[in-house]
Structure formats: structure tokens, C-alpha cells
Coordinates of C-alpha atoms and ligand atoms in Angstrom, one line a residue:
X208 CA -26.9 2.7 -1.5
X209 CA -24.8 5.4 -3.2
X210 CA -22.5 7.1 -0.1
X211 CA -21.7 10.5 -0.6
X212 CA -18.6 12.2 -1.0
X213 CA -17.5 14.1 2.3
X214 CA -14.9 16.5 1.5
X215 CA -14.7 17.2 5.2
X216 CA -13.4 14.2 6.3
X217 CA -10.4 14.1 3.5
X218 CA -9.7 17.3 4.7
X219 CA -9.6 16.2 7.9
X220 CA -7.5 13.4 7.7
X221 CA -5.0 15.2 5.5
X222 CA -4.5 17.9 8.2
X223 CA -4.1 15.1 10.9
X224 CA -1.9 13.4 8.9
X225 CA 0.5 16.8 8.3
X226 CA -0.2 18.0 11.9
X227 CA 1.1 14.3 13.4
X228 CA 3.5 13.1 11.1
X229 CA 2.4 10.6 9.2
X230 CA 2.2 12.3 5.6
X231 CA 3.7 15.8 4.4
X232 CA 3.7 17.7 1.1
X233 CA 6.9 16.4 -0.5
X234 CA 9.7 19.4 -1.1
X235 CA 7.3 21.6 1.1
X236 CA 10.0 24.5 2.1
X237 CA 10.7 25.2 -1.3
X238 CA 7.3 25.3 -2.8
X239 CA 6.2 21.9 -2.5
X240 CA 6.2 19.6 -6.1
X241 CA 2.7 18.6 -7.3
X242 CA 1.6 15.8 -6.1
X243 CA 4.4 14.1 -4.4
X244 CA 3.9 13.1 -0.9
X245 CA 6.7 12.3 2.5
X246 CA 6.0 9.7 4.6
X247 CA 6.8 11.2 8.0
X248 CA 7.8 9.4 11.2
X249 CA 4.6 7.9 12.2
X250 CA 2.8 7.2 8.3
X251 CA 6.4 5.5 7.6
X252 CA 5.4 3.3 10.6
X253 CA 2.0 2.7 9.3
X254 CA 3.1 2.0 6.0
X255 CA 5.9 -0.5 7.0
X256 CA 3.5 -2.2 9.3
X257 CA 1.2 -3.5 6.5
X258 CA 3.9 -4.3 4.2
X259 CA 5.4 -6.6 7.0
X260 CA 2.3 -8.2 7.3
X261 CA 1.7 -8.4 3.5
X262 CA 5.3 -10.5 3.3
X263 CA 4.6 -12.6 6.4
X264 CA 1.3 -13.6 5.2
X265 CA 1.4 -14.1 1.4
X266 CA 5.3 -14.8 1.3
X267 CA 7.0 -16.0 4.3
X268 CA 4.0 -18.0 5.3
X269 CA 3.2 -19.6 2.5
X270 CA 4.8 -22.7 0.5
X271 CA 4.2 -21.8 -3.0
X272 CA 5.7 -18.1 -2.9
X273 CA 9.0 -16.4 -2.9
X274 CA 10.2 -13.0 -3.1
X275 CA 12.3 -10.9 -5.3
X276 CA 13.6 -6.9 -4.9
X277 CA 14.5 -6.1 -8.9
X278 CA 16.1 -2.7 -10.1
X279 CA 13.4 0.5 -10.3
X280 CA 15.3 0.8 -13.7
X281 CA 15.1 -2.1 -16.4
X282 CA 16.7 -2.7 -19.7
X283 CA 14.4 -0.8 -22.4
X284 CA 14.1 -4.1 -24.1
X285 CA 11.9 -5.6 -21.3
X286 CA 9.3 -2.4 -22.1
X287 CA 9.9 -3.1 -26.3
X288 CA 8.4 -6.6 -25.1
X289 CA 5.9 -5.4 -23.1
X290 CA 4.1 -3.6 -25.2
X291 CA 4.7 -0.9 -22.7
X292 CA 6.6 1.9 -25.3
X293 CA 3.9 1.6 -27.7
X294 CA 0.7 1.3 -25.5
X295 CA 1.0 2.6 -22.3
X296 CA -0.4 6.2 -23.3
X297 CA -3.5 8.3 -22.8
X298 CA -4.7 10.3 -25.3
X299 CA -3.9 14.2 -25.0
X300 CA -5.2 17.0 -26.8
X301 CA -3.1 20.7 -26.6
X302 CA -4.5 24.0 -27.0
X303 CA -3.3 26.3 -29.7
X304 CA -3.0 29.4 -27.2
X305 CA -1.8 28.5 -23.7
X306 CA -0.1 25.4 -24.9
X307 CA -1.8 23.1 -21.7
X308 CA -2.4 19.8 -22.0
X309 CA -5.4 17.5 -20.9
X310 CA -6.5 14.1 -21.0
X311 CA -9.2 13.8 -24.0
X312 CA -12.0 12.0 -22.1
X313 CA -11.7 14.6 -19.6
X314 CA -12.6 17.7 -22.0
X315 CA -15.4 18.8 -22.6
X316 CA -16.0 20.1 -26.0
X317 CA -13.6 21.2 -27.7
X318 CA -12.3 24.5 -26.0
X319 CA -9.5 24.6 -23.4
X320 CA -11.2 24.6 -19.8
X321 CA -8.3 26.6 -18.9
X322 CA -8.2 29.9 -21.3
X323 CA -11.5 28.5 -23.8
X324 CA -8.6 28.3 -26.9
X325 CA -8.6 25.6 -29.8
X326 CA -6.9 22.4 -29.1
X327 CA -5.3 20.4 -31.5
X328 CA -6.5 16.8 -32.0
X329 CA -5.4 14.4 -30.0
X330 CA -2.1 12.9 -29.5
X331 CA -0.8 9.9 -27.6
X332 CA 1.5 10.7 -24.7
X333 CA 3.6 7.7 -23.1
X334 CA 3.1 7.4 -19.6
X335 CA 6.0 6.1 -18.9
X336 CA 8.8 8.4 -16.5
X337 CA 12.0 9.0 -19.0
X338 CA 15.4 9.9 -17.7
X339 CA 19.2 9.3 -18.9
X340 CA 21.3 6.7 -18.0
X341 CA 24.9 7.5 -18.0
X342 CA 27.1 10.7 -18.8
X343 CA 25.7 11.2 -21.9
X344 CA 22.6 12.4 -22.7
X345 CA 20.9 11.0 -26.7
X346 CA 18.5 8.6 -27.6
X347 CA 20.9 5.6 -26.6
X348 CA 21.2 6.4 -23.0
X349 CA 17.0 7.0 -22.9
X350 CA 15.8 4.8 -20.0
X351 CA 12.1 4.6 -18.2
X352 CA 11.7 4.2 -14.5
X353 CA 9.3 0.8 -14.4
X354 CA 5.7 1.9 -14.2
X355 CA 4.7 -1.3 -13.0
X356 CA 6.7 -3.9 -10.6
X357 CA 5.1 -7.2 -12.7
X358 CA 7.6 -7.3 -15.5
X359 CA 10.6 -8.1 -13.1
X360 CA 8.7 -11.3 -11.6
X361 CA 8.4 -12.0 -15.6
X362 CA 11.9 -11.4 -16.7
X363 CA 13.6 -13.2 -13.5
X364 CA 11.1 -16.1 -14.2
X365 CA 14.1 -18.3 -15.3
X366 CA 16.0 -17.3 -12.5
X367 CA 14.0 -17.9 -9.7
X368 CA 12.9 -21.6 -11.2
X369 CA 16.4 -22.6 -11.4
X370 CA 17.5 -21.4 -8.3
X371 CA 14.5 -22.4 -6.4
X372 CA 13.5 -25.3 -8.2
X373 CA 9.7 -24.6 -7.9
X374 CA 6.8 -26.3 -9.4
X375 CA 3.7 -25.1 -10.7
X376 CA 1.3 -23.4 -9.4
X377 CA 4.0 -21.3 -7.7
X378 CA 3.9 -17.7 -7.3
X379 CA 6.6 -14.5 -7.4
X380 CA 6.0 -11.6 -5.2
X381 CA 7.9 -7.9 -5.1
X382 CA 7.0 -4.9 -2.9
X383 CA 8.3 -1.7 -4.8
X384 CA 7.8 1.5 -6.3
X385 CA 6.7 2.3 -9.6
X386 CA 6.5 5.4 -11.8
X387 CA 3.8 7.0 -14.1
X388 CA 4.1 10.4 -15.7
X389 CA 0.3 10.5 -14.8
X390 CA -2.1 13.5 -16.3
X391 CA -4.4 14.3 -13.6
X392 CA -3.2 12.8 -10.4
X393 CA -4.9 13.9 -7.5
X394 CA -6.8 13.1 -4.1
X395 CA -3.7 13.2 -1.9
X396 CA -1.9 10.3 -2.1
X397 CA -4.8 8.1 -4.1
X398 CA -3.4 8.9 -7.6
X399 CA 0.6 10.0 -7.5
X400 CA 3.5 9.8 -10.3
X401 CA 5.4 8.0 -7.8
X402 CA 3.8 5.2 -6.0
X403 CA 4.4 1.7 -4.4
X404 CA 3.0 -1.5 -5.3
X405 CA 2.9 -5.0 -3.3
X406 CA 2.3 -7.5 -6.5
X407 CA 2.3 -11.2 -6.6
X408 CA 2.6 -13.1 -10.2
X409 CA 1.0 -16.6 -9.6
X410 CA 2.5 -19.4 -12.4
X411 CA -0.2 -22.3 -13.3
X412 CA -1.4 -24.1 -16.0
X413 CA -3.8 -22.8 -18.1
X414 CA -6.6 -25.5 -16.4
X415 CA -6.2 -24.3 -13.5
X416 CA -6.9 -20.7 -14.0
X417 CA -10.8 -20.7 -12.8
X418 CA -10.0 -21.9 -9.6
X419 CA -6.6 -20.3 -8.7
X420 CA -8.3 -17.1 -9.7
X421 CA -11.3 -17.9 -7.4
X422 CA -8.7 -18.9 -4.7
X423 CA -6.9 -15.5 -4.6
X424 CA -10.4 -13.3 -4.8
X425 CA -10.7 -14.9 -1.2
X426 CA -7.4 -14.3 -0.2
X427 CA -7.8 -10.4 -1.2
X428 CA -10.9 -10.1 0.4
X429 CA -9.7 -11.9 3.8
X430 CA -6.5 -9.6 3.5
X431 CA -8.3 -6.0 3.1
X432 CA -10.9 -7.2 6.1
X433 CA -9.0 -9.7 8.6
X434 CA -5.7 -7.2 8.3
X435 CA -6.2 -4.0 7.4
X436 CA -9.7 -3.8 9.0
X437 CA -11.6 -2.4 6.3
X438 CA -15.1 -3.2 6.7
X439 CA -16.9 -5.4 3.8
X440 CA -19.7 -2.9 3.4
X441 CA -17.0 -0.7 2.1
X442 CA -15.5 -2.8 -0.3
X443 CA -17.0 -3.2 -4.0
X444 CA -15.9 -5.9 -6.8
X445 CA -16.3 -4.8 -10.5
X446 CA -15.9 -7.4 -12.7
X447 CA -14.6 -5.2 -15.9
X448 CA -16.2 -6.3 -18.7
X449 CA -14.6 -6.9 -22.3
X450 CA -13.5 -4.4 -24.2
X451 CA -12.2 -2.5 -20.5
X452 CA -10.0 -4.6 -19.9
X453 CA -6.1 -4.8 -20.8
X454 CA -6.2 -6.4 -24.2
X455 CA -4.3 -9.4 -22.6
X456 CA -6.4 -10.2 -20.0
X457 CA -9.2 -12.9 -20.1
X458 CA -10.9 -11.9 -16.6
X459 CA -10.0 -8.8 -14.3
X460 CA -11.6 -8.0 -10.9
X461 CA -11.2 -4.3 -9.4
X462 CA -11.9 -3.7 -5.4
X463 CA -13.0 -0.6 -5.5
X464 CA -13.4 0.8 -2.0
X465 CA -16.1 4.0 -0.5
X466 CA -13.0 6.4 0.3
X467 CA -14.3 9.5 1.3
X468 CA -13.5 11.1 -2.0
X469 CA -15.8 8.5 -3.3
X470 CA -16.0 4.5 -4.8
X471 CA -12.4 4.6 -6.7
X472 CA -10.0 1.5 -7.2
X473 CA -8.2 -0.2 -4.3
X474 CA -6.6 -3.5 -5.6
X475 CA -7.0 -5.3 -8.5
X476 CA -7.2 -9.3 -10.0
X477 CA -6.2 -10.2 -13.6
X478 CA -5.9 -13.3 -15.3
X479 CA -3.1 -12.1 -17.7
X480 CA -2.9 -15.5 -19.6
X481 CA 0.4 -16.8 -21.1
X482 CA 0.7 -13.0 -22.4
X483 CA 3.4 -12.4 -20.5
X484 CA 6.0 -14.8 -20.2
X485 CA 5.6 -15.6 -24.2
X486 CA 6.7 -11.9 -24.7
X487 CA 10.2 -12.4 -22.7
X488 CA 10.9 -16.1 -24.2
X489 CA 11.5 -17.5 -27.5
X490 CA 11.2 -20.6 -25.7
X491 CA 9.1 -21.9 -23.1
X492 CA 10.8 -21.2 -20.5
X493 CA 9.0 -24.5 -17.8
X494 CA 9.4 -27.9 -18.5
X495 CA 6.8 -30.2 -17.0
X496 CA 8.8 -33.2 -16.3
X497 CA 6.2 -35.4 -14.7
X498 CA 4.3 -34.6 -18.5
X499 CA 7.5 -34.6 -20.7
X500 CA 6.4 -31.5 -21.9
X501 CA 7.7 -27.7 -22.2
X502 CA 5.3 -24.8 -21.9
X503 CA 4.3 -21.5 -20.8
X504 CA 2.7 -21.4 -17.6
X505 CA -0.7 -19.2 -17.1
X506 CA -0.3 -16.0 -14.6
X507 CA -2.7 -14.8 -11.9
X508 CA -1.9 -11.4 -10.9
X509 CA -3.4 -10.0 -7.6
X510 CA -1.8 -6.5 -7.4
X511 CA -1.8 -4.3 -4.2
X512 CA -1.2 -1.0 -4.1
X513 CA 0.5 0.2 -1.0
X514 CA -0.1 4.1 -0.5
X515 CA -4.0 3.1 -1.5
X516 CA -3.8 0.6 1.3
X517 CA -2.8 3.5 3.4
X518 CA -5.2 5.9 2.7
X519 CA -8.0 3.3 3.0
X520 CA -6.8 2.2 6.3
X521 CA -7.1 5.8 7.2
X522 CA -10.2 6.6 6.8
X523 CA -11.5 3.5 7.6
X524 CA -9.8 4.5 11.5
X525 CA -10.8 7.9 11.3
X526 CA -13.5 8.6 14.1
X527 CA -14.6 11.7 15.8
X528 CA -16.0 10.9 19.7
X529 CA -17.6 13.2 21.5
X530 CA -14.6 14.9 23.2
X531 CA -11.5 12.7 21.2
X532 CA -10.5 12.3 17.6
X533 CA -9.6 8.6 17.8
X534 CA -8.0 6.2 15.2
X535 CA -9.0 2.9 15.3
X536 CA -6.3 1.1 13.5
X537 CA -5.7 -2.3 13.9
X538 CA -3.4 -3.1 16.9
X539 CA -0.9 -4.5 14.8
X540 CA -1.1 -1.7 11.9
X541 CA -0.6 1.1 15.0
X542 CA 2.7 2.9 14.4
X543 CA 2.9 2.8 18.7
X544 CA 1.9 -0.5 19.9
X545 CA 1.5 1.4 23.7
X546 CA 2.6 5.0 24.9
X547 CA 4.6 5.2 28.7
X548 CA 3.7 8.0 31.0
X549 CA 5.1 8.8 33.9
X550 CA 2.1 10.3 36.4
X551 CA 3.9 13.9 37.1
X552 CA 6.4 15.0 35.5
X553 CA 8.2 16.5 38.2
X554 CA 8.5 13.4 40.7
X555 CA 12.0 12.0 39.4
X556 CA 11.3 8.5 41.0
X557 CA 8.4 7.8 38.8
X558 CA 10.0 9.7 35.6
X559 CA 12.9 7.0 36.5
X560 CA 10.7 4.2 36.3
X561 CA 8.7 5.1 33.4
X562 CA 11.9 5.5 31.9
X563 CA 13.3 1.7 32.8
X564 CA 9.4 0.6 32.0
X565 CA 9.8 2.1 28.5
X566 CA 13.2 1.2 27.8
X567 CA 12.6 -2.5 28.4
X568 CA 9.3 -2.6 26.0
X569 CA 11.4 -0.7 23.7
X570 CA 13.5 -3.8 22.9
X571 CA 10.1 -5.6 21.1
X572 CA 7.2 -2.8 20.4
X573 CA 7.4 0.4 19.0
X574 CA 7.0 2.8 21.9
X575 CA 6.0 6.4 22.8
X576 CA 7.3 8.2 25.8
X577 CA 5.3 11.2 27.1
X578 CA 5.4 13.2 30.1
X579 CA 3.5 16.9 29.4
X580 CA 0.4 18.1 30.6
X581 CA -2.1 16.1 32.4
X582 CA -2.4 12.1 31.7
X583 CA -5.9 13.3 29.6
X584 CA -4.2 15.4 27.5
X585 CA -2.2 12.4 26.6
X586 CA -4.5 9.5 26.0
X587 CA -5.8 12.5 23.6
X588 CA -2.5 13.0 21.9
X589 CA -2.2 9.2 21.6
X590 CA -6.0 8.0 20.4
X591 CA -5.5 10.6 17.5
X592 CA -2.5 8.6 16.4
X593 CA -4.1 5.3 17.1
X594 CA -1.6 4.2 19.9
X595 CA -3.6 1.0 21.2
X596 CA -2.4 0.9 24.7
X597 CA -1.4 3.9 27.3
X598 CA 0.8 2.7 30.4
X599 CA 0.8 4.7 33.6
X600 CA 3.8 4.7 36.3
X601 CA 2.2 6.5 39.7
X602 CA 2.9 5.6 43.2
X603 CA 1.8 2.6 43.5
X604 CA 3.9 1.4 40.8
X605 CA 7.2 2.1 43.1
X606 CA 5.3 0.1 45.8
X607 CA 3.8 -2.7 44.2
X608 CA 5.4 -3.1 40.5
X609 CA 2.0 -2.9 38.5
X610 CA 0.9 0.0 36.6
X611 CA -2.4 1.1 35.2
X612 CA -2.8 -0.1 31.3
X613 CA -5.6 1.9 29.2
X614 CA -7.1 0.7 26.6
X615 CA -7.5 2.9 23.0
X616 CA -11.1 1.4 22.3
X617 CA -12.9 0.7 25.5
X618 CA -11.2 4.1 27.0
X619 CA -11.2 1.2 30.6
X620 CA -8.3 0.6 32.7
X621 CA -6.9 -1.9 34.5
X622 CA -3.7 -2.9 36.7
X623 CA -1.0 -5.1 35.2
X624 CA 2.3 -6.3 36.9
X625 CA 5.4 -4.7 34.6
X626 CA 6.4 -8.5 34.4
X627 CA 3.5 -9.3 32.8
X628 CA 3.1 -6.4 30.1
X629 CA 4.9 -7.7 27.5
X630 CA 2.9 -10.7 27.3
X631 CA -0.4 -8.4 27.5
X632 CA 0.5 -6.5 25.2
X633 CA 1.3 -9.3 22.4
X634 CA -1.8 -11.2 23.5
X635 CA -3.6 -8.2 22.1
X636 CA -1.8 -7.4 19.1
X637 CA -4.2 -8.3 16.4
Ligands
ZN69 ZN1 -5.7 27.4 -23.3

């Protein structure tokens, strides 16, 4: 079943997302800059939220993973080694009048789709962001922002074994932003020039590679359903099939996902061989001990990309009700765990307890703090931003310590004692 594209909803959730906070046009007073996107004070939440979980789960709880944070800006060398300077490019063709450019494949004919001029034939243009390094600007000091987080995991492969003293199959991760001086970006913050990846490069021997690739399809599919809630139905696999692929790879899995723009690329799974690591070093750079041999381990990449996860999360939660815009995030993914009301606004022994109520669940949630209009007009405020629980100070609060606790999805309520909240509230936090 082919789902169609509903322009509506992306509208909608981009004007939500402006209208609360979690995602603005970047450099919007002066102009705006195409394409570039701020995370605001609630989609910087959102975004942390699965990051943190993305560490805790395939990092911190895991014994055959460790971390690095490497330099956005890497010796030109690495990209030499790569293959990066010489292939990462997309074909361009120019026209002859108005001097635009456009992406080959995406022309039609051959007359410019802006004026209808003659275009020249086509040229390759590196993707890759350039800039200057240093006071001076000439061909020396020319350096590239990375366009992919991978090659650090590569290049500090020596490091991290010796100061870790891993054995295979062990894995590298990195959660950082990369760069691509992209053609035709587009559909919000789907395709940007600046973007933010969560990559893992998994180290085996080449046996091996069948079932650790098999191993971490699971794990992808578990993440993108158990934590960020997607729903399978929603979630494609295309296996790409020779000839697509990167000329390195020897099997590559996209998770494509229904976003309301349409079925476009999520995540993606490669089996990048020894490519890799036999690029960076002369010698092999792992000796086997148990073997007596030296070699170049096989690498499994699953690759994550975080502003993707964002936007599928998104629209995944994005539900109109009959009188309530609602998103149903996962508890844990919420940017507000719960939101504190006092009942009126102008009773200053219940705005002094809401206060003390949301001071103390400050200390381990995130927490909202609302007191205008009438209590509906804040579980409003608060389902459109996906705030999973809504506590209540009133009168009986003063008199018996409990306070009314409504929930996001079931819209129910019920008394807890303030003693007890934090405890409730973790309990639910899934
Ligand atoms: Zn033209």
C-alpha cells in the first residue's frame, strides 16, 4: 500500500514546531539562510533526549562499544585517503545564460528549468564544505568540514585499541555534525548542509560479517520502534542492490520511513569491508594474538542520522483529536516529563505550593510551570508539546498533601500524595 504524500501535515508540524519552540528558520531576522534550521528551547530538548538514549543504550550499556568526540575539522590527508576529494561529487550541469546550477539527474532535457537557456555539459562538483584554516588564505591552508563522522572512528582506530585494549568484534561510536555542500536540500530539516549524525563503526573479522550484520539490522529496528516509537508499518528496508551501492560496500540496508513528505531514507546499514581501515594504514593496524597473526579487521556501519530521527519522531506523535492537537511522544523523548499548575492563579497559598511542588521535581525531570487561563487551556498548551503528565495544586492539596495528576494519553486523572510523585512519575517514564 503506497501512502500518500500530505502536504498538510508537514505544514502543520513545521508551524507547530516555529509557533512552540522546538525548530526555527536559522538567521531568521535578517532574512533567514536557505535551509539552515535552530533548534529552539523545546526541539533542543527533544533532540538531546534521543541522543541520551542513543549513548545509554548502544554505548554506555553495552560491553563491546566506546565512545569518541573527534574535531568537525580533519587533516586533508584523511579525505586524500578516503577517496572523499575525488569521489564525493554529483554531477552538475550550468546554463549558459543565468549561470544556475542543477543536479544532472534532476534536469529534464536539456534547457534550464529556471530561464529554458543551454547548459553546459556536466561537471563534477565536490560536495564537500571548504573553508581556510589559519590567517592566510591559498591552496595550503584549504580545509573541508567532515561530511561524514565515520572517518574519525577510522583514523583514531589505533588509539582507542591501545588505550582501551579492546578485542574484536568491538565497536567505535560518535554523535556529531557533519557537513555537505548539498544541491537540492529540502523538506525542512530532512535534507540540510549542516546536519548531525549518531554513527557506530563495528570492528570484526571478515567471518563474522553475515551475522554481526544480521545482529545490528535487529538492533536498528528494536531502536527506531522500542525508543523512538515509530510504528513498524511505517518503516521500510531496501536492500540496495549492486551497482547502487558505495563502491566499497559488499551489502547496504536503507530504513526508509513514510514521512509525510513521502517513503525517503531514515538510517542506514553498510558492510564497508576492510575498505576503510586499509586506506589509513600501511600496516595492519590489529594483531590477533590468540592467532599470531596481524590483520585488518572488517567494519559494520549502522549510521543514524539525528535531525531525521527528529523529524520522524515528529510526525509519528503528531495527532489531531477532536478538540486537542496532541503529541504523543514517548514519555521519555518528551522535552517536559510533567507541567505544575497551580488551580488559580490569584490564591497565593496554592501558587506557593505549586511553586515548592515544582521546584522539588525540578531537581530530577524537566518541568513546566504554568499558571494562565483556565486549567483546560493548559493541558491544551501542554498535549500540543507532548508534556506526558499535568500536576494540579487546589485546595485539597493544602489540606491533605495530594494533588490531581493527568495523564497526556488517557486525558484521566487521579490523586497522588506529593511524596509519591516522583516515583510515579519515573515508574512511567518509558
Ligand atoms: Zn538559465
Amino acid at each position: 500500500m503506497k501512502k500518500e504524500v500530505n502536504s498538510e501535515l508537514m505544514d502543520k508540524i513545521v508551524s507547530l514546531c516555529k509557533r512552540r519552540g522546538f525548530i526555527f528558520p536559522g538567521s531568521e531576522i535578517y532574512g533567514g539562510l536557505a535551509n539552515s534550521f535552530d533548534y529552539g528551547p523545546l526541539g533542543v530538548e527533544l533532540k538531546n533526549n534521543i541522543k541520551n538514549l542513543w549513548w545509554k543504550r548502544f554505548v554506555q550499556q553495552r560491553d563491546d562499544m566506546v565512545g569518541i568526540d573527534a574535531a568537525l575539522i580533519m587533516n586533508t590527508r584523511v579525505w586524500q585517503a578516503s577517496g572523499h576529494l575525488e569521489n564525493f561529487t554529483d554531477p552538475l550541469v550550468e546554463c549558459k545564460k543565468c549561470h544556475h546550477r542543477f543536479r544532472k539527474d534532476l534536469v529534464e532535457g536539456n534547457k534550464c528549468p529556471d530561464c529554458g537557456g543551454e547548459l553546459t555539459e556536466a561537471k563534477q562538483f565536490n560536495l564537500m564544505l571548504k573553508t581556510f584554516l589559519g590567517p592566510v588564505e591559498n591552496d595550503e591552508s584549504i580545509v573541508y568540514f567532515r561530511p561524514e563522522t565515520a572517518q574519525a572512528m577510522f583514523v583514531d582506530f589505533k588509539n582507542v585499541l591501545d588505550t582501551t585494549r579492546r578485542k574484536l568484534p568491538f565497536g567505535i561510536a560518535q554523535i556529531g555534525k557533519a557537513f555537505r555542500n548539498e544541491i537540492t536540500p529540502g523538506n525542512f530539516i530532512f535534507r540540510t548542509r549542516e546536519f548531525e549524525q549518531m554513527e557506530i563503526e563495528y570492528f570484526i573479522k571478515e567471518k563474522d560479517w553475515k551475522e554481526t550484520f544480521e545482529m545490528w539490522r535487529k538492533e536498528m529496528q528494536s531502536w527506531m520502534t522500542d525508543e523512538l516509537g515509530l510504528k513498524e508499518k511505517d518503516i521500510h528496508e531496501l536492500d540496495v542492490p549492486d551497482g547502487e551501492r558505495a563502491h566499497y560496500s559488499k551489502k547496504t540496508i536503507d530504513f526508509e520511513y513514510d514521512y509525510p513528505f513521502g517513503k525517503k531514507e531514515l538510517y542506514g546499514l553498510a558492510y564497508r569491508t576492510d575498505f576503510d581501515l586499509k586506506n589509513h594504514f600501511k600496516e595492519p593496524p590489529y594483531e590477533d594474538v590468540e592467532a599470531g597473526e596481524k590483520l585488518y579487521p572488517h567494519v559494520i556501519e549502522p549510521s543514524f542520522g539525528v535531525d531525521r530521527s527528529v523529524l520522524a519522531v515528529l510526525s509519528e506523535a503528531y495527532k489531531e483529536e477532536e478538540d486537542r492537537v496532541v503529541l504523543k511522544l514517548k514519555p521519555r523523548l518528551a522535552p517536559y516529563k510533567v507541567a505544575v499548575f497551580p488551580l488559580l492563579k490569584n490564591k497565593p497559598e496554592l501558587v506557593k505550593k505549586a511553586q515548592e511542588v515544582y521546584h522539588n521535581l525540578k531537581k530530577d525531570f524537566s518541568v513546566a510551570f504554568d499558571d494562565r487561563g483556565n486549567i483546560g487551556k493548559r493541558y491544551y498548551s501542554q498535549d500540543e508539546i507532548g508534556t506526558p503528565f499535568c500536576v494540579t495544586i487546589d485546595f485539597d492539596t493544602l489540606e491533605n498533601g495530594d494533588v490531581t495528576v493527568r495523564d497526556r494519553d488517557a486525558m484521566k486523572q487521579e490523586r497522588i500524595k506529593i511524596k509519591d510523585l516522583r516515583e510515579f512519575i519515573n515508574g512511567k517514564l518509558i
